[in-house]
PDB file of C-alpha atoms in Angstrom:
ATOM      1  CA  MET A   1      83.412  73.794 100.430  1.00 43.00           C
ATOM      2  CA  VAL A   2      86.725  75.543 100.860  1.00 39.00           C
ATOM      3  CA  ILE A   3      86.774  77.982 103.751  1.00 42.00           C
ATOM      4  CA  ALA A   4      89.441  80.584 104.371  1.00 40.00           C
ATOM      5  CA  PRO A   5      91.246  80.191 107.717  1.00 38.00           C
ATOM      6  CA  VAL A   6      89.787  83.177 109.520  1.00 38.00           C
ATOM      7  CA  ALA A   7      89.823  83.397 113.307  1.00 37.00           C
ATOM      8  CA  ALA A   8      86.300  83.319 114.717  1.00 37.00           C
ATOM      9  CA  VAL A   9      85.225  85.921 117.196  1.00 38.00           C
ATOM     10  CA  ALA A  10      84.241  84.985 120.721  1.00 40.00           C
ATOM     11  CA  LYS A  11      80.535  85.675 120.154  1.00 83.00           C
ATOM     12  CA  THR A  12      80.314  83.262 117.215  1.00 86.00           C
ATOM     13  CA  PRO A  13      78.200  80.175 118.079  1.00 88.00           C
ATOM     14  CA  GLY A  14      80.072  76.904 117.781  1.00 86.00           C
ATOM     15  CA  SER A  15      77.438  75.550 115.385  1.00 88.00           C
ATOM     16  CA  VAL A  16      78.469  78.058 112.673  1.00 93.00           C
ATOM     17  CA  ARG A  17      82.000  79.035 113.682  1.00 91.00           C
ATOM     18  CA  ASP A  18      83.522  77.231 110.708  1.00 93.00           C
ATOM     19  CA  LEU A  19      81.528  79.428 108.306  1.00 93.00           C
ATOM     20  CA  VAL A  20      83.349  82.658 109.166  1.00 92.00           C
ATOM     21  CA  GLY A  21      85.297  83.512 106.003  1.00 90.00           C
ATOM     22  CA  ALA A  22      83.093  81.386 103.735  1.00 89.00           C
ATOM     23  CA  LYS A  23      81.821  82.632 100.393  1.00 89.00           C
ATOM     24  CA  GLY A  24      78.388  84.149 100.821  1.00 83.00           C
ATOM     25  CA  SER A  25      76.548  81.799  98.444  1.00 85.00           C
ATOM     26  CA  SER A  26      77.972  78.576  99.889  1.00 89.00           C
ATOM     27  CA  GLY A  27      77.655  79.957 103.422  1.00 91.00           C
ATOM     28  CA  ASN A  28      73.954  80.653 102.896  1.00 91.00           C
ATOM     29  CA  ASP A  29      73.447  77.097 101.650  1.00 92.00           C
ATOM     30  CA  GLN A  30      75.203  75.738 104.728  1.00 93.00           C
ATOM     31  CA  LEU A  31      73.077  77.841 107.081  1.00 94.00           C
ATOM     32  CA  GLU A  32      69.909  76.485 105.501  1.00 92.00           C
ATOM     33  CA  PHE A  33      71.278  72.932 105.661  1.00 93.00           C
ATOM     34  CA  ARG A  34      71.931  73.422 109.378  1.00 92.00           C
ATOM     35  CA  GLY A  35      68.366  74.496 110.098  1.00 93.00           C
ATOM     36  CA  PHE A  36      68.564  78.298 109.837  1.00 93.00           C
ATOM     37  CA  HIS A  37      66.206  80.394 107.745  1.00 91.00           C
ATOM     38  CA  LEU A  38      66.604  84.011 106.710  1.00 89.00           C
ATOM     39  CA  ILE A  39      64.471  86.493 108.664  1.00 86.00           C
ATOM     40  CA  SER A  40      65.570  89.859 107.271  1.00 82.00           C
ATOM     41  CA  GLY A  41      68.432  91.607 105.513  1.00 80.00           C
ATOM     42  CA  HIS A  42      69.810  95.135 105.518  1.00 76.00           C
ATOM     43  CA  ALA A  43      72.475  97.005 103.575  1.00 71.00           C
ATOM     44  CA  ASP A  44      75.064  98.984 105.511  1.00 69.00           C
ATOM     45  CA  HIS A  45      76.964 100.835 102.789  1.00 65.00           C
ATOM     46  CA  ASP A  46      79.501  98.271 101.504  1.00 71.00           C
ATOM     47  CA  ARG A  47      78.342  95.467 103.821  1.00 80.00           C
ATOM     48  CA  LYS A  48      75.257  93.274 103.977  1.00 85.00           C
ATOM     49  CA  ILE A  49      73.774  92.303 107.334  1.00 88.00           C
ATOM     50  CA  ASN A  50      71.398  89.345 107.476  1.00 90.00           C
ATOM     51  CA  TYR A  51      69.568  87.847 110.442  1.00 91.00           C
ATOM     52  CA  TRP A  52      68.991  84.093 110.535  1.00 92.00           C
ATOM     53  CA  TRP A  53      66.826  82.074 112.943  1.00 92.00           C
ATOM     54  CA  ASN A  54      67.129  78.409 113.901  1.00 92.00           C
ATOM     55  CA  GLY A  55      63.849  77.185 115.351  1.00 89.00           C
ATOM     56  CA  ASN A  56      65.398  73.957 116.603  1.00 90.00           C
ATOM     57  CA  THR A  57      68.241  75.500 118.622  1.00 90.00           C
ATOM     58  CA  LYS A  58      66.445  78.832 119.261  1.00 89.00           C
ATOM     59  CA  GLU A  59      69.463  80.756 117.944  1.00 90.00           C
ATOM     60  CA  CYS A  60      69.344  84.142 116.221  1.00 91.00           C
ATOM     61  CA  ILE A  61      72.554  85.056 114.414  1.00 93.00           C
ATOM     62  CA  LYS A  62      73.739  88.195 112.624  1.00 91.00           C
ATOM     63  CA  VAL A  63      75.807  87.518 109.503  1.00 93.00           C
ATOM     64  CA  VAL A  64      77.903  90.359 108.058  1.00 91.00           C
ATOM     65  CA  THR A  65      78.978  89.852 104.440  1.00 91.00           C
ATOM     66  CA  TYR A  66      81.751  91.984 102.956  1.00 87.00           C
ATOM     67  CA  ASP A  67      83.160  91.674  99.450  1.00 84.00           C
ATOM     68  CA  GLY A  68      81.233  88.440  98.957  1.00 87.00           C
ATOM     69  CA  ASP A  69      82.531  86.666 102.083  1.00 91.00           C
ATOM     70  CA  PHE A  70      81.119  86.053 105.555  1.00 92.00           C
ATOM     71  CA  GLN A  71      83.117  88.599 107.561  1.00 91.00           C
ATOM     72  CA  SER A  72      81.505  87.758 110.916  1.00 91.00           C
ATOM     73  CA  ILE A  73      78.749  85.674 112.458  1.00 93.00           C
ATOM     74  CA  ASP A  74      77.529  86.791 115.873  1.00 91.00           C
ATOM     75  CA  GLN A  75      74.788  85.481 118.101  1.00 90.00           C
ATOM     76  CA  THR A  76      72.289  88.216 118.835  1.00 87.00           C
ATOM     77  CA  THR A  77      68.976  88.638 120.631  1.00 83.00           C
ATOM     78  CA  ASN A  78      65.860  86.747 119.636  1.00 85.00           C
ATOM     79  CA  ALA A  79      64.166  90.102 119.033  1.00 81.00           C
ATOM     80  CA  ASP A  80      66.411  90.672 116.002  1.00 84.00           C
ATOM     81  CA  CYS A  81      64.760  87.605 114.468  1.00 85.00           C
ATOM     82  CA  ASN A  82      61.267  88.799 115.455  1.00 79.00           C
ATOM     83  CA  GLN A  83      61.052  86.138 118.163  1.00 81.00           C
ATOM     84  CA  LYS A  84      60.033  86.463 121.779  1.00 72.00           C
ATOM     85  CA  GLY A  85      62.921  86.292 124.204  1.00 63.00           C
ATOM     86  CA  GLY A  86      63.667  83.183 126.171  1.00 58.00           C
ATOM     87  CA  SER A  87      64.710  83.152 129.789  1.00 49.00           C
ATOM     88  CA  GLY A  88      67.364  85.770 130.396  1.00 54.00           C
ATOM     89  CA  ASP A  89      66.881  87.477 127.013  1.00 68.00           C
ATOM     90  CA  LYS A  90      66.332  90.910 128.532  1.00 69.00           C
ATOM     91  CA  THR A  91      66.795  92.879 125.291  1.00 70.00           C
ATOM     92  CA  ALA A  92      64.212  90.795 123.476  1.00 68.00           C
ATOM     93  CA  ALA A  93      61.718  91.296 126.303  1.00 70.00           C
ATOM     94  CA  ILE A  94      62.276  95.053 126.187  1.00 72.00           C
ATOM     95  CA  ALA A  95      61.843  95.007 122.405  1.00 71.00           C
ATOM     96  CA  VAL A  96      58.529  93.173 122.725  1.00 70.00           C
ATOM     97  CA  GLY A  97      57.398  95.736 125.293  1.00 74.00           C
ATOM     98  CA  ALA A  98      58.464  98.604 123.029  1.00 72.00           C
ATOM     99  CA  ALA A  99      56.526  97.117 120.134  1.00 71.00           C
ATOM    100  CA  ALA A 100      53.477  96.848 122.361  1.00 71.00           C
ATOM    101  CA  LEU A 101      53.788 100.500 123.361  1.00 71.00           C
ATOM    102  CA  LEU A 102      53.756 101.469 119.685  1.00 74.00           C
ATOM    103  CA  GLY A 103      50.955  99.056 118.821  1.00 71.00           C
ATOM    104  CA  ILE A 104      53.048  97.098 116.301  1.00 71.00           C
ATOM    105  CA  ALA A 105      53.895  93.423 115.943  1.00 65.00           C
ATOM    106  CA  ALA A 106      57.652  93.713 115.431  1.00 69.00           C
ATOM    107  CA  LEU A 107      60.375  96.327 115.448  1.00 75.00           C
ATOM    108  CA  ALA A 108      61.709  97.699 112.178  1.00 73.00           C
ATOM    109  CA  SER A 109      65.124  98.375 113.723  1.00 77.00           C
ATOM    110  CA  LYS A 110      67.732  95.751 114.556  1.00 79.00           C
ATOM    111  CA  SER A 111      70.631  95.714 116.996  1.00 79.00           C
ATOM    112  CA  HIS A 112      73.116  97.008 114.416  1.00 77.00           C
ATOM    113  CA  HIS A 113      70.886 100.051 113.839  1.00 78.00           C
ATOM    114  CA  ARG A 114      71.084 100.844 117.539  1.00 76.00           C
ATOM    115  CA  GLY A 115      74.860 100.411 117.616  1.00 73.00           C
ATOM    116  CA  ASP A 116      74.302  97.689 120.248  1.00 63.00           C
ATOM    117  CA  LYS A 117      73.230 100.365 122.742  1.00 76.00           C
ATOM    118  CA  ASP A 118      71.109  99.290 125.685  1.00 75.00           C
ATOM    119  CA  TYR A 119      67.736 101.035 126.042  1.00 81.00           C
ATOM    120  CA  ASP A 120      64.989 100.575 128.567  1.00 84.00           C
ATOM    121  CA  GLU A 121      61.476  99.947 127.291  1.00 83.00           C
ATOM    122  CA  ARG A 122      60.622 103.643 126.918  1.00 87.00           C
ATOM    123  CA  GLY A 123      63.950 104.420 125.265  1.00 84.00           C
ATOM    124  CA  MET A 124      63.529 101.510 122.857  1.00 85.00           C
ATOM    125  CA  SER A 125      60.053 102.746 121.996  1.00 87.00           C
ATOM    126  CA  GLU A 126      61.343 106.256 121.260  1.00 88.00           C
ATOM    127  CA  PHE A 127      64.224 104.883 119.180  1.00 88.00           C
ATOM    128  CA  GLU A 128      61.855 102.690 117.176  1.00 86.00           C
ATOM    129  CA  ARG A 129      59.412 105.543 116.569  1.00 88.00           C
ATOM    130  CA  GLY A 130      62.276 107.692 115.300  1.00 88.00           C
ATOM    131  CA  HIS A 131      63.691 104.872 113.188  1.00 87.00           C
ATOM    132  CA  ARG A 132      60.361 104.253 111.505  1.00 87.00           C
ATOM    133  CA  ASP A 133      59.830 107.977 110.852  1.00 86.00           C
ATOM    134  CA  GLY A 134      63.265 108.249 109.235  1.00 83.00           C
ATOM    135  CA  LEU A 135      62.998 104.961 107.349  1.00 82.00           C
ATOM    136  CA  TYR A 136      59.624 105.790 105.788  1.00 82.00           C
ATOM    137  CA  GLY A 137      60.350 109.450 105.049  1.00 78.00           C
ATOM    138  CA  GLN A 138      58.132 110.964 107.724  1.00 81.00           C
ATOM    139  CA  ALA A 139      58.772 114.391 109.249  1.00 79.00           C
ATOM    140  CA  TYR A 140      61.130 114.655 112.215  1.00 81.00           C
ATOM    141  CA  HIS A 141      58.685 114.734 115.145  1.00 84.00           C
ATOM    142  CA  ASN A 142      60.645 114.564 118.401  1.00 86.00           C
ATOM    143  CA  TYR A 143      57.899 115.910 120.640  1.00 82.00           C
ATOM    144  CA  ASN A 144      59.461 114.332 123.731  1.00 84.00           C
ATOM    145  CA  ARG A 145      62.868 115.914 122.984  1.00 86.00           C
ATOM    146  CA  SER A 146      64.369 112.451 123.283  1.00 85.00           C
ATOM    147  CA  ASP A 147      67.930 111.573 122.298  1.00 86.00           C
ATOM    148  CA  SER A 148      66.657 108.042 121.647  1.00 87.00           C
ATOM    149  CA  TYR A 149      64.189 109.336 119.063  1.00 88.00           C
ATOM    150  CA  SER A 150      66.887 111.443 117.392  1.00 85.00           C
ATOM    151  CA  SER A 151      69.272 108.479 117.211  1.00 84.00           C
ATOM    152  CA  GLY A 152      66.480 106.339 115.814  1.00 85.00           C
ATOM    153  CA  TYR A 153      65.525 108.902 113.199  1.00 86.00           C
ATOM    154  CA  ASP A 154      69.164 109.198 112.177  1.00 81.00           C
ATOM    155  CA  SER A 155      69.489 105.421 111.765  1.00 80.00           C
ATOM    156  CA  GLY A 156      66.204 105.233 109.850  1.00 83.00           C
ATOM    157  CA  VAL A 157      67.284 107.868 107.336  1.00 78.00           C
ATOM    158  CA  ARG A 158      70.642 106.110 106.986  1.00 74.00           C
ATOM    159  CA  GLU A 159      68.892 102.808 106.305  1.00 76.00           C
ATOM    160  CA  ARG A 160      66.568 104.439 103.753  1.00 76.00           C
ATOM    161  CA  SER A 161      69.636 105.890 102.023  1.00 69.00           C
ATOM    162  CA  ASN A 162      71.304 102.467 102.001  1.00 64.00           C
ATOM    163  CA  GLN A 163      68.228 100.809 100.526  1.00 63.00           C
ATOM    164  CA  THR A 164      67.940 103.399  97.736  1.00 60.00           C
ATOM    165  CA  SER A 165      71.651 103.773  96.943  1.00 54.00           C
ATOM    166  CA  TYR A 166      70.957 102.439  93.414  1.00 48.00           C
ATOM    167  CA  ARG A 167      69.565 105.886  92.635  1.00 49.00           C
ATOM    168  CA  SER A 168      71.830 108.764  91.661  1.00 46.00           C
ATOM    169  CA  GLY A 169      73.699 110.266  94.593  1.00 46.00           C
ATOM    170  CA  TYR A 170      74.186 108.996  98.111  1.00 48.00           C
ATOM    171  CA  ASN A 171      72.808 111.930 100.044  1.00 49.00           C
ATOM    172  CA  TYR A 172      71.932 111.229 103.631  1.00 50.00           C
ATOM    173  CA  GLY A 173      70.926 113.213 106.646  1.00 50.00           C
ATOM    174  CA  GLY A 174      68.619 113.226 109.620  1.00 50.00           C
ATOM    175  CA  GLY A 175      68.362 113.707 113.351  1.00 50.00           C
ATOM    176  CA  TYR A 176      71.354 115.476 114.855  1.00 49.00           C
ATOM    177  CA  SER A 177      73.678 114.353 112.046  1.00 54.00           C
ATOM    178  CA  ALA A 178      72.347 116.722 109.425  1.00 63.00           C
ATOM    179  CA  TYR A 179      73.456 116.438 105.828  1.00 72.00           C
ATOM    180  CA  ALA A 180      76.179 118.963 104.951  1.00 80.00           C
ATOM    181  CA  GLU A 181      75.666 121.011 101.799  1.00 82.00           C
ATOM    182  CA  PHE A 182      78.517 121.355  99.317  1.00 86.00           C
ATOM    183  CA  ASN A 183      77.040 122.112  95.887  1.00 84.00           C
ATOM    184  CA  ASP A 184      77.533 125.836  96.474  1.00 86.00           C
ATOM    185  CA  LEU A 185      81.299 125.288  96.226  1.00 91.00           C
ATOM    186  CA  GLN A 186      81.292 124.326  92.562  1.00 88.00           C
ATOM    187  CA  GLY A 187      82.990 127.055  90.540  1.00 89.00           C
ATOM    188  CA  GLN A 188      84.759 128.446  93.632  1.00 91.00           C
ATOM    189  CA  ASP A 189      88.474 128.886  94.230  1.00 93.00           C
ATOM    190  CA  ARG A 190      89.982 125.565  95.316  1.00 93.00           C
ATOM    191  CA  LYS A 191      91.626 126.877  98.488  1.00 93.00           C
ATOM    192  CA  TYR A 192      88.381 128.532  99.554  1.00 93.00           C
ATOM    193  CA  ALA A 193      86.386 125.368  98.802  1.00 93.00           C
ATOM    194  CA  VAL A 194      88.776 123.212 100.829  1.00 94.00           C
ATOM    195  CA  SER A 195      88.607 125.558 103.806  1.00 92.00           C
ATOM    196  CA  GLN A 196      84.805 125.535 103.619  1.00 91.00           C
ATOM    197  CA  LEU A 197      84.637 121.742 103.500  1.00 92.00           C
ATOM    198  CA  LEU A 198      86.909 121.465 106.522  1.00 91.00           C
ATOM    199  CA  SER A 199      84.772 123.971 108.424  1.00 88.00           C
ATOM    200  CA  ARG A 200      81.667 121.902 107.599  1.00 85.00           C
ATOM    201  CA  GLY A 201      83.128 118.796 109.208  1.00 88.00           C
ATOM    202  CA  PHE A 202      84.816 117.081 106.275  1.00 92.00           C
ATOM    203  CA  VAL A 203      88.338 115.647 106.410  1.00 94.00           C
ATOM    204  CA  MET A 204      90.526 115.103 103.370  1.00 94.00           C
ATOM    205  CA  ARG A 205      91.093 111.443 102.514  1.00 93.00           C
ATOM    206  CA  ASP A 206      92.919 111.686  99.187  1.00 93.00           C
ATOM    207  CA  ASN A 207      94.652 114.294  97.044  1.00 94.00           C
ATOM    208  CA  LYS A 208      95.922 113.316  93.574  1.00 93.00           C
ATOM    209  CA  ILE A 209      97.081 115.170  90.471  1.00 92.00           C
ATOM    210  CA  ASN A 210      96.648 113.847  86.928  1.00 88.00           C
ATOM    211  CA  GLY A 211      97.951 116.291  84.351  1.00 86.00           C
ATOM    212  CA  ASP A 212      96.209 119.615  84.903  1.00 87.00           C
ATOM    213  CA  THR A 213      93.468 118.124  87.087  1.00 90.00           C
ATOM    214  CA  ARG A 214      93.536 117.678  90.856  1.00 93.00           C
ATOM    215  CA  TYR A 215      91.245 115.075  92.424  1.00 94.00           C
ATOM    216  CA  MET A 216      90.445 115.341  96.139  1.00 95.00           C
ATOM    217  CA  THR A 217      88.278 113.079  98.286  1.00 95.00           C
ATOM    218  CA  PHE A 218      86.600 114.232 101.517  1.00 95.00           C
ATOM    219  CA  TRP A 219      84.771 112.292 104.244  1.00 93.00           C
ATOM    220  CA  ARG A 220      82.266 113.466 106.850  1.00 88.00           C
ATOM    221  CA  GLU A 221      81.738 110.846 109.536  1.00 84.00           C
ATOM    222  CA  ALA A 222      78.691 112.438 111.196  1.00 80.00           C
ATOM    223  CA  SER A 223      76.550 112.217 108.051  1.00 79.00           C
ATOM    224  CA  GLN A 224      78.430 109.386 106.286  1.00 78.00           C
ATOM    225  CA  GLN A 225      79.104 111.630 103.284  1.00 86.00           C
ATOM    226  CA  CYS A 226      81.893 110.981 100.811  1.00 89.00           C
ATOM    227  CA  ILE A 227      82.499 113.576  98.092  1.00 92.00           C
ATOM    228  CA  VAL A 228      85.009 113.979  95.268  1.00 93.00           C
ATOM    229  CA  THR A 229      86.148 117.326  93.877  1.00 94.00           C
ATOM    230  CA  ASN A 230      87.817 117.919  90.519  1.00 93.00           C
ATOM    231  CA  SER A 231      89.702 121.159  89.972  1.00 92.00           C
ATOM    232  CA  SER A 232      91.835 122.751  87.296  1.00 90.00           C
ATOM    233  CA  GLY A 233      93.598 126.076  87.265  1.00 90.00           C
ATOM    234  CA  GLY A 234      92.813 126.514  90.969  1.00 91.00           C
ATOM    235  CA  THR A 235      89.020 126.330  90.435  1.00 93.00           C
ATOM    236  CA  ILE A 236      86.568 123.585  91.410  1.00 93.00           C
ATOM    237  CA  TYR A 237      84.779 122.580  88.217  1.00 90.00           C
ATOM    238  CA  SER A 238      82.914 119.572  89.657  1.00 90.00           C
ATOM    239  CA  ILE A 239      81.976 118.292  93.104  1.00 91.00           C
ATOM    240  CA  GLU A 240      79.824 115.206  93.631  1.00 88.00           C
ATOM    241  CA  SER A 241      78.609 112.758  96.237  1.00 85.00           C
ATOM    242  CA  VAL A 242      79.814 109.176  95.858  1.00 82.00           C
ATOM    243  CA  SER A 243      79.445 105.906  97.758  1.00 80.00           C
ATOM    244  CA  PRO A 244      80.902 105.959 101.304  1.00 82.00           C
ATOM    245  CA  ARG A 245      82.955 102.937 100.271  1.00 79.00           C
ATOM    246  CA  THR A 246      85.132 105.275  98.158  1.00 83.00           C
ATOM    247  CA  CYS A 247      86.301 106.985 101.351  1.00 86.00           C
ATOM    248  CA  ARG A 248      86.823 103.710 103.208  1.00 75.00           C
ATOM    249  CA  ASP A 249      88.897 101.787 100.676  1.00 67.00           C
TER     250      ASP A 249
END
């Protein structure tokens, strides 16, 4: 197996450090050969995040794959692999307690959903309740007025959008990061449409002209929306939502 010479990050366990930069297919084979088995996987726009557990070494690792290669391999908490925490694994213990509060066996959210934020047991429980509501399309029900619930709901809706991105459109919204409307700008004057998009939190990422047509790309970080407008003669004749990767490349 030929592995690209990529510097490993400090959090990468020595047992898998040589796999950073490997092709995803051969890297997966190597992980299985070394005693890991896949616990769960999630899409994060243009990246794949998989959690692997090694029962012999009691290691849980998070593997991020981008463009077919292992971009990073980080050791994470046992809770991310649906395992009880060992000695000193405070986050896993909190996660188990949060699951117990909700009457469930395991959390639906993982550390990357929480942005690696630290929550106490009650905060983790609120985040998980919100995440599950957003993930499974339930109504926003933040009866405790909790920021943890709102963040969880936001991440759950984002994950649901990622998992259904094969369907037309990439619309996303939830929690405090509400989806920004833009369809009302089709058929409007281009200068007016641009000013409206900027006022709604979008920033321009690209502006190209091809013949009589101008193509502009806009990004809204809060709701992870990427849209493309096509205009001619100073009028927007089409505006559509596209994959967030378009605004990141």
